[in-house]
Amino acid sequence: MKKMPSWLKTANFYEIYPQSFCDSDGDGIGDFNGIISKLDYIKELGFNALWLNPCYLSPFMDAGYDVADYYKVAPRYGTNEDLYRLFDEAHFRGMRVILDLVPGHTSDECEWFKQSCLPEHNKYTDRYIWTDCVWNRPQGYPLVAGNADRDGCYMLNFFLCQPALNYGFNAITHPEWQISYTDERVRATFDEMLNVMRFWLDRGCDGFRVDMADSLVKNDDDKSATASLWRRARAMLDGEYPEAMLVSEWCNAPRAINMAGFHCDFVLDHHGKLVYNATRNVKDGVNNSYFCKTAHVSAKETMRIYLDELCQTKDNGYVSVISGNHDEIRLSNALDERGVKLYFTMLLTLPGVPFTYYGDEIGMRYLSQTSKEGGFQRTGSRTPMQWDDKAANLGFSDACRDKLYLDVDRSADAPCVSRQLTDPSSILNIVKALNKLRAENDELQADAELDVIYCSDDGVLCYVRGADMAVAFNPTDEERSLPYAINGALFTVGGYLPKDGATLLKPQTAVIFRLNRR
Ligand code: GLC
């Protein structure tokens, strides 16, 4: 493996959407002190690293992905000092914390953008992408006209509230307003992002999840120009902060890792590919998720893109599979409780650096509802964490119900940490057991080889990590045979029976065992 932050090899991440995790001051919204109060819980579950969604100053038109000031936290979460204390408290427990870096755009309320909107030339005139005059509005670009005194249209990167920072163009089609990605004005924009990174790294942050990492340079079809910018970031980290990590939301690991120098890239659903997609591949009312008990589909397609990315990035970086995130419909929407347990068995036994989204460890439900802070359909995956069935608002907050950021799950059987802690077969305790097994066995961690040794058309999958650590799945609702003997399991969901030197896997079963290949 290329030189990497030493802790990544054993890293096991937990993602926190700060709004909804734990409210320490009773104002109805989560905060840093709330997170600090739950560090022991996260550690005991076996996670050793956190990713926090953006917690910077923001008008929250896109849940904080519209940053107004990269150097200040949003007062609703506490102060910068509270966040530094969160870094310290995490480090004290042997845990790492990464922040979300949003390099492609700011909020339209960011001071840089306000300055850029002025007709007079100033330091921020070229910080964003503008056309040369308000009437110049070529087709095919997301341009906004007539919203500023400056004579020009500005380009968006995502929502209307998110003007694109200027990283130039690779193919220049309109030279009157497009500049090259090698232009010194682009360098200045990227230098500022490097300074943002330095600022937080100097204060104890351990790295960044990089939002829309592939979006920087425009007209960059092969992403070579965007990658060249990120290689500068990696060189800066290698020189100044060799223990800091970058994980990209790029969704193309060969490009993100091999070309751009990210340590990790998420395998996400954006391009309809991957392992994750296979958990909730619901089309026209038919659930074809590999882990859905009635699907009976081969894992081949599920694994194909993942295996290909794994193979192409070998020794250069890590592929990161997730249980879900703040943009995805929750896992439990497509899978029953057993299916969720089987999914976690895969997530936590694959190579690379896994990420679990808060609440997935108890099978929290997707609660469809009106959009909040630009969440739209994603809002249903962003509801408050369910800590305690006996406490007000399930232990998330002491505020009155109408003050809550989002309401908690009010159903009588809402999954809760308190109940699951005492139930040995709960999702929570399965996740805990898997994390422990992963932490205790090199073969289950980031680096060990993965070899798929069996993949049947009727749903059985078996892979080996390292020399002999085998993981077998039968996610279907029928018994299936596995052509290997299991002599004692290290971990089981479901059950199995020996049969003529092979094994009968009961419905919805996963087993981790030492494979005897003789
Ligand atoms: C990423 C984030 C998403 C956000 C978007 C724009 O995809 O995960 O939540 O809305 O970027 O920043």
PDB file of C-alpha atoms in Angstrom, residues 59-224:
ATOM      1  CA  PRO A  59     -28.204  29.745   6.059  1.00  0.00           C
ATOM      2  CA  PHE A  60     -29.002  25.994   5.825  1.00  0.00           C
ATOM      3  CA  MET A  61     -30.722  26.023   2.471  1.00  0.00           C
ATOM      4  CA  ASP A  62     -28.981  22.667   1.849  1.00  0.00           C
ATOM      5  CA  ALA A  63     -28.492  21.410   5.402  1.00  0.00           C
ATOM      6  CA  GLY A  64     -25.118  23.180   5.693  1.00  0.00           C
ATOM      7  CA  TYR A  65     -23.748  22.187   2.277  1.00  0.00           C
ATOM      8  CA  ASP A  66     -24.183  25.902   1.592  1.00  0.00           C
ATOM      9  CA  VAL A  67     -21.258  27.284   3.578  1.00  0.00           C
ATOM     10  CA  ALA A  68     -21.257  30.966   4.537  1.00  0.00           C
ATOM     11  CA  ASP A  69     -17.946  30.910   6.444  1.00  0.00           C
ATOM     12  CA  TYR A  70     -15.480  28.010   6.253  1.00  0.00           C
ATOM     13  CA  TYR A  71     -13.661  29.135   9.384  1.00  0.00           C
ATOM     14  CA  LYS A  72     -16.608  29.421  11.795  1.00  0.00           C
ATOM     15  CA  VAL A  73     -19.046  26.859  13.063  1.00  0.00           C
ATOM     16  CA  ALA A  74     -22.812  27.447  13.075  1.00  0.00           C
ATOM     17  CA  PRO A  75     -23.813  28.821  16.495  1.00  0.00           C
ATOM     18  CA  ARG A  76     -26.637  26.289  16.700  1.00  0.00           C
ATOM     19  CA  TYR A  77     -23.996  23.562  17.187  1.00  0.00           C
ATOM     20  CA  GLY A  78     -21.871  25.525  19.680  1.00  0.00           C
ATOM     21  CA  THR A  79     -18.635  27.450  19.277  1.00  0.00           C
ATOM     22  CA  ASN A  80     -15.391  26.711  17.467  1.00  0.00           C
ATOM     23  CA  GLU A  81     -13.957  25.911  20.905  1.00  0.00           C
ATOM     24  CA  ASP A  82     -16.681  23.304  21.473  1.00  0.00           C
ATOM     25  CA  LEU A  83     -15.665  21.637  18.238  1.00  0.00           C
ATOM     26  CA  TYR A  84     -11.967  21.702  19.240  1.00  0.00           C
ATOM     27  CA  ARG A  85     -13.025  20.060  22.483  1.00  0.00           C
ATOM     28  CA  LEU A  86     -14.899  17.413  20.509  1.00  0.00           C
ATOM     29  CA  PHE A  87     -11.634  16.670  18.628  1.00  0.00           C
ATOM     30  CA  ASP A  88      -9.788  16.392  21.957  1.00  0.00           C
ATOM     31  CA  GLU A  89     -12.416  14.201  23.607  1.00  0.00           C
ATOM     32  CA  ALA A  90     -12.433  11.900  20.584  1.00  0.00           C
ATOM     33  CA  HIS A  91      -8.618  11.672  20.518  1.00  0.00           C
ATOM     34  CA  PHE A  92      -8.612  10.953  24.218  1.00  0.00           C
ATOM     35  CA  ARG A  93     -10.731   7.874  23.402  1.00  0.00           C
ATOM     36  CA  GLY A  94      -8.496   6.860  20.495  1.00  0.00           C
ATOM     37  CA  MET A  95     -11.008   8.072  17.919  1.00  0.00           C
ATOM     38  CA  ARG A  96     -10.591  10.301  14.858  1.00  0.00           C
ATOM     39  CA  VAL A  97     -12.867  13.022  13.553  1.00  0.00           C
ATOM     40  CA  ILE A  98     -13.176  14.191   9.978  1.00  0.00           C
ATOM     41  CA  LEU A  99     -15.187  17.203   8.822  1.00  0.00           C
ATOM     42  CA  ASP A 100     -17.040  17.762   5.578  1.00  0.00           C
ATOM     43  CA  LEU A 101     -15.212  19.977   3.114  1.00  0.00           C
ATOM     44  CA  VAL A 102     -17.438  21.626   0.516  1.00  0.00           C
ATOM     45  CA  PRO A 103     -14.974  22.933  -2.083  1.00  0.00           C
ATOM     46  CA  GLY A 104     -17.194  23.257  -5.170  1.00  0.00           C
ATOM     47  CA  HIS A 105     -19.555  25.996  -4.060  1.00  0.00           C
ATOM     48  CA  THR A 106     -20.438  28.304  -1.203  1.00  0.00           C
ATOM     49  CA  SER A 107     -23.725  29.704   0.016  1.00  0.00           C
ATOM     50  CA  ASP A 108     -24.923  32.767  -1.843  1.00  0.00           C
ATOM     51  CA  GLU A 109     -24.703  34.427   1.578  1.00  0.00           C
ATOM     52  CA  CYS A 110     -20.956  33.848   1.824  1.00  0.00           C
ATOM     53  CA  GLU A 111     -19.031  37.141   2.059  1.00  0.00           C
ATOM     54  CA  TRP A 112     -16.821  36.045  -0.859  1.00  0.00           C
ATOM     55  CA  PHE A 113     -19.882  35.766  -3.061  1.00  0.00           C
ATOM     56  CA  LYS A 114     -21.322  39.089  -1.934  1.00  0.00           C
ATOM     57  CA  GLN A 115     -18.037  40.747  -2.913  1.00  0.00           C
ATOM     58  CA  SER A 116     -18.003  38.847  -6.188  1.00  0.00           C
ATOM     59  CA  CYS A 117     -21.458  40.258  -7.012  1.00  0.00           C
ATOM     60  CA  LEU A 118     -20.170  43.848  -6.855  1.00  0.00           C
ATOM     61  CA  PRO A 119     -19.630  45.709 -10.128  1.00  0.00           C
ATOM     62  CA  GLU A 120     -16.280  47.075  -8.866  1.00  0.00           C
ATOM     63  CA  HIS A 121     -13.285  44.799  -9.375  1.00  0.00           C
ATOM     64  CA  ASN A 122     -12.066  43.281  -6.082  1.00  0.00           C
ATOM     65  CA  LYS A 123     -10.258  40.284  -4.601  1.00  0.00           C
ATOM     66  CA  TYR A 124     -13.317  38.052  -5.097  1.00  0.00           C
ATOM     67  CA  THR A 125     -14.288  39.101  -8.633  1.00  0.00           C
ATOM     68  CA  ASP A 126     -12.929  35.840 -10.092  1.00  0.00           C
ATOM     69  CA  ARG A 127     -13.557  33.602  -7.095  1.00  0.00           C
ATOM     70  CA  TYR A 128     -16.795  32.409  -8.772  1.00  0.00           C
ATOM     71  CA  ILE A 129     -17.641  31.598 -12.378  1.00  0.00           C
ATOM     72  CA  TRP A 130     -19.289  34.552 -14.150  1.00  0.00           C
ATOM     73  CA  THR A 131     -20.025  35.266 -17.790  1.00  0.00           C
ATOM     74  CA  ASP A 132     -18.716  38.554 -19.164  1.00  0.00           C
ATOM     75  CA  CYS A 133     -22.126  40.214 -19.498  1.00  0.00           C
ATOM     76  CA  VAL A 134     -25.647  39.554 -18.294  1.00  0.00           C
ATOM     77  CA  TRP A 135     -26.911  38.978 -21.845  1.00  0.00           C
ATOM     78  CA  ASN A 136     -24.288  36.324 -22.488  1.00  0.00           C
ATOM     79  CA  ARG A 137     -26.085  33.193 -21.351  1.00  0.00           C
ATOM     80  CA  PRO A 138     -24.911  30.253 -23.440  1.00  0.00           C
ATOM     81  CA  GLN A 139     -27.096  27.144 -23.364  1.00  0.00           C
ATOM     82  CA  GLY A 140     -26.028  24.148 -21.376  1.00  0.00           C
ATOM     83  CA  TYR A 141     -24.651  25.981 -18.329  1.00  0.00           C
ATOM     84  CA  PRO A 142     -26.639  26.448 -15.084  1.00  0.00           C
ATOM     85  CA  LEU A 143     -26.405  30.263 -15.141  1.00  0.00           C
ATOM     86  CA  VAL A 144     -28.279  32.806 -13.033  1.00  0.00           C
ATOM     87  CA  ALA A 145     -28.928  36.245 -14.549  1.00  0.00           C
ATOM     88  CA  GLY A 146     -30.203  39.468 -13.013  1.00  0.00           C
ATOM     89  CA  ASN A 147     -29.554  38.621  -9.377  1.00  0.00           C
ATOM     90  CA  ALA A 148     -26.637  41.030  -8.785  1.00  0.00           C
ATOM     91  CA  ASP A 149     -25.444  44.484  -9.781  1.00  0.00           C
ATOM     92  CA  ARG A 150     -22.463  42.994 -11.552  1.00  0.00           C
ATOM     93  CA  ASP A 151     -22.877  42.753 -15.326  1.00  0.00           C
ATOM     94  CA  GLY A 152     -22.714  38.998 -15.812  1.00  0.00           C
ATOM     95  CA  CYS A 153     -24.387  35.696 -15.000  1.00  0.00           C
ATOM     96  CA  TYR A 154     -23.010  33.387 -12.350  1.00  0.00           C
ATOM     97  CA  MET A 155     -22.896  29.627 -12.531  1.00  0.00           C
ATOM     98  CA  LEU A 156     -24.467  27.228 -10.035  1.00  0.00           C
ATOM     99  CA  ASN A 157     -22.857  24.051  -8.777  1.00  0.00           C
ATOM    100  CA  PHE A 158     -25.928  22.343  -7.295  1.00  0.00           C
ATOM    101  CA  PHE A 159     -28.963  24.168  -5.857  1.00  0.00           C
ATOM    102  CA  LEU A 160     -29.896  27.791  -6.560  1.00  0.00           C
ATOM    103  CA  CYS A 161     -28.286  28.838  -3.258  1.00  0.00           C
ATOM    104  CA  GLN A 162     -24.896  27.353  -4.279  1.00  0.00           C
ATOM    105  CA  PRO A 163     -22.838  29.464  -6.731  1.00  0.00           C
ATOM    106  CA  ALA A 164     -19.883  27.552  -8.210  1.00  0.00           C
ATOM    107  CA  LEU A 165     -16.408  28.505  -7.043  1.00  0.00           C
ATOM    108  CA  ASN A 166     -14.077  29.170  -9.926  1.00  0.00           C
ATOM    109  CA  TYR A 167     -11.708  26.329 -10.733  1.00  0.00           C
ATOM    110  CA  GLY A 168     -11.682  27.186 -14.416  1.00  0.00           C
ATOM    111  CA  PHE A 169     -12.399  25.036 -17.457  1.00  0.00           C
ATOM    112  CA  ASN A 170     -10.600  22.194 -19.135  1.00  0.00           C
ATOM    113  CA  ALA A 171     -12.133  22.511 -22.617  1.00  0.00           C
ATOM    114  CA  ILE A 172     -12.608  26.247 -23.187  1.00  0.00           C
ATOM    115  CA  THR A 173     -15.584  26.858 -25.474  1.00  0.00           C
ATOM    116  CA  HIS A 174     -16.299  30.521 -24.583  1.00  0.00           C
ATOM    117  CA  PRO A 175     -12.952  32.274 -24.157  1.00  0.00           C
ATOM    118  CA  GLU A 176     -14.623  35.618 -23.431  1.00  0.00           C
ATOM    119  CA  TRP A 177     -15.509  34.419 -19.898  1.00  0.00           C
ATOM    120  CA  GLN A 178     -14.031  30.951 -19.300  1.00  0.00           C
ATOM    121  CA  ILE A 179     -10.535  30.709 -17.842  1.00  0.00           C
ATOM    122  CA  SER A 180      -8.174  27.741 -17.809  1.00  0.00           C
ATOM    123  CA  TYR A 181      -7.866  25.522 -14.767  1.00  0.00           C
ATOM    124  CA  THR A 182      -4.171  26.423 -14.795  1.00  0.00           C
ATOM    125  CA  ASP A 183      -4.916  30.145 -14.425  1.00  0.00           C
ATOM    126  CA  GLU A 184      -3.451  31.831 -11.346  1.00  0.00           C
ATOM    127  CA  ARG A 185      -6.960  32.938 -10.298  1.00  0.00           C
ATOM    128  CA  VAL A 186      -7.945  29.269 -10.033  1.00  0.00           C
ATOM    129  CA  ARG A 187      -4.810  28.649  -8.055  1.00  0.00           C
ATOM    130  CA  ALA A 188      -5.919  31.346  -5.637  1.00  0.00           C
ATOM    131  CA  THR A 189      -9.337  29.675  -5.151  1.00  0.00           C
ATOM    132  CA  PHE A 190      -7.767  26.276  -4.516  1.00  0.00           C
ATOM    133  CA  ASP A 191      -5.096  27.803  -2.236  1.00  0.00           C
ATOM    134  CA  GLU A 192      -7.912  29.150  -0.107  1.00  0.00           C
ATOM    135  CA  MET A 193      -9.391  25.624   0.190  1.00  0.00           C
ATOM    136  CA  LEU A 194      -5.949  24.339   1.235  1.00  0.00           C
ATOM    137  CA  ASN A 195      -5.922  27.034   3.907  1.00  0.00           C
ATOM    138  CA  VAL A 196      -9.357  25.956   5.110  1.00  0.00           C
ATOM    139  CA  MET A 197      -7.972  22.429   5.473  1.00  0.00           C
ATOM    140  CA  ARG A 198      -4.896  23.656   7.328  1.00  0.00           C
ATOM    141  CA  PHE A 199      -7.056  25.731   9.659  1.00  0.00           C
ATOM    142  CA  TRP A 200      -9.066  22.716  10.866  1.00  0.00           C
ATOM    143  CA  LEU A 201      -6.176  20.245  10.787  1.00  0.00           C
ATOM    144  CA  ASP A 202      -4.165  22.601  12.989  1.00  0.00           C
ATOM    145  CA  ARG A 203      -7.000  22.507  15.507  1.00  0.00           C
ATOM    146  CA  GLY A 204      -7.265  18.737  15.751  1.00  0.00           C
ATOM    147  CA  CYS A 205      -9.386  17.606  12.831  1.00  0.00           C
ATOM    148  CA  ASP A 206      -8.125  14.366  11.225  1.00  0.00           C
ATOM    149  CA  GLY A 207      -9.184  14.887   7.630  1.00  0.00           C
ATOM    150  CA  PHE A 208     -12.125  15.553   5.370  1.00  0.00           C
ATOM    151  CA  ARG A 209     -14.953  13.959   3.501  1.00  0.00           C
ATOM    152  CA  VAL A 210     -14.924  15.976   0.291  1.00  0.00           C
ATOM    153  CA  ASP A 211     -18.284  16.960  -1.118  1.00  0.00           C
ATOM    154  CA  MET A 212     -18.792  16.613  -4.894  1.00  0.00           C
ATOM    155  CA  ALA A 213     -15.035  16.236  -5.275  1.00  0.00           C
ATOM    156  CA  ASP A 214     -15.266  15.629  -9.012  1.00  0.00           C
ATOM    157  CA  SER A 215     -17.200  18.830  -9.703  1.00  0.00           C
ATOM    158  CA  LEU A 216     -14.454  21.447  -9.551  1.00  0.00           C
ATOM    159  CA  VAL A 217     -13.162  22.090 -13.073  1.00  0.00           C
ATOM    160  CA  LYS A 218     -15.886  22.558 -15.700  1.00  0.00           C
ATOM    161  CA  ASN A 219     -15.937  20.986 -19.185  1.00  0.00           C
ATOM    162  CA  ASP A 220     -13.617  18.366 -17.751  1.00  0.00           C
ATOM    163  CA  ASP A 221     -15.015  15.182 -19.252  1.00  0.00           C
ATOM    164  CA  ASP A 222     -12.176  12.863 -18.308  1.00  0.00           C
ATOM    165  CA  LYS A 223     -11.743  14.693 -14.958  1.00  0.00           C
ATOM    166  CA  SER A 224      -8.007  15.018 -15.555  1.00  0.00           C
TER     167      SER A 224
END
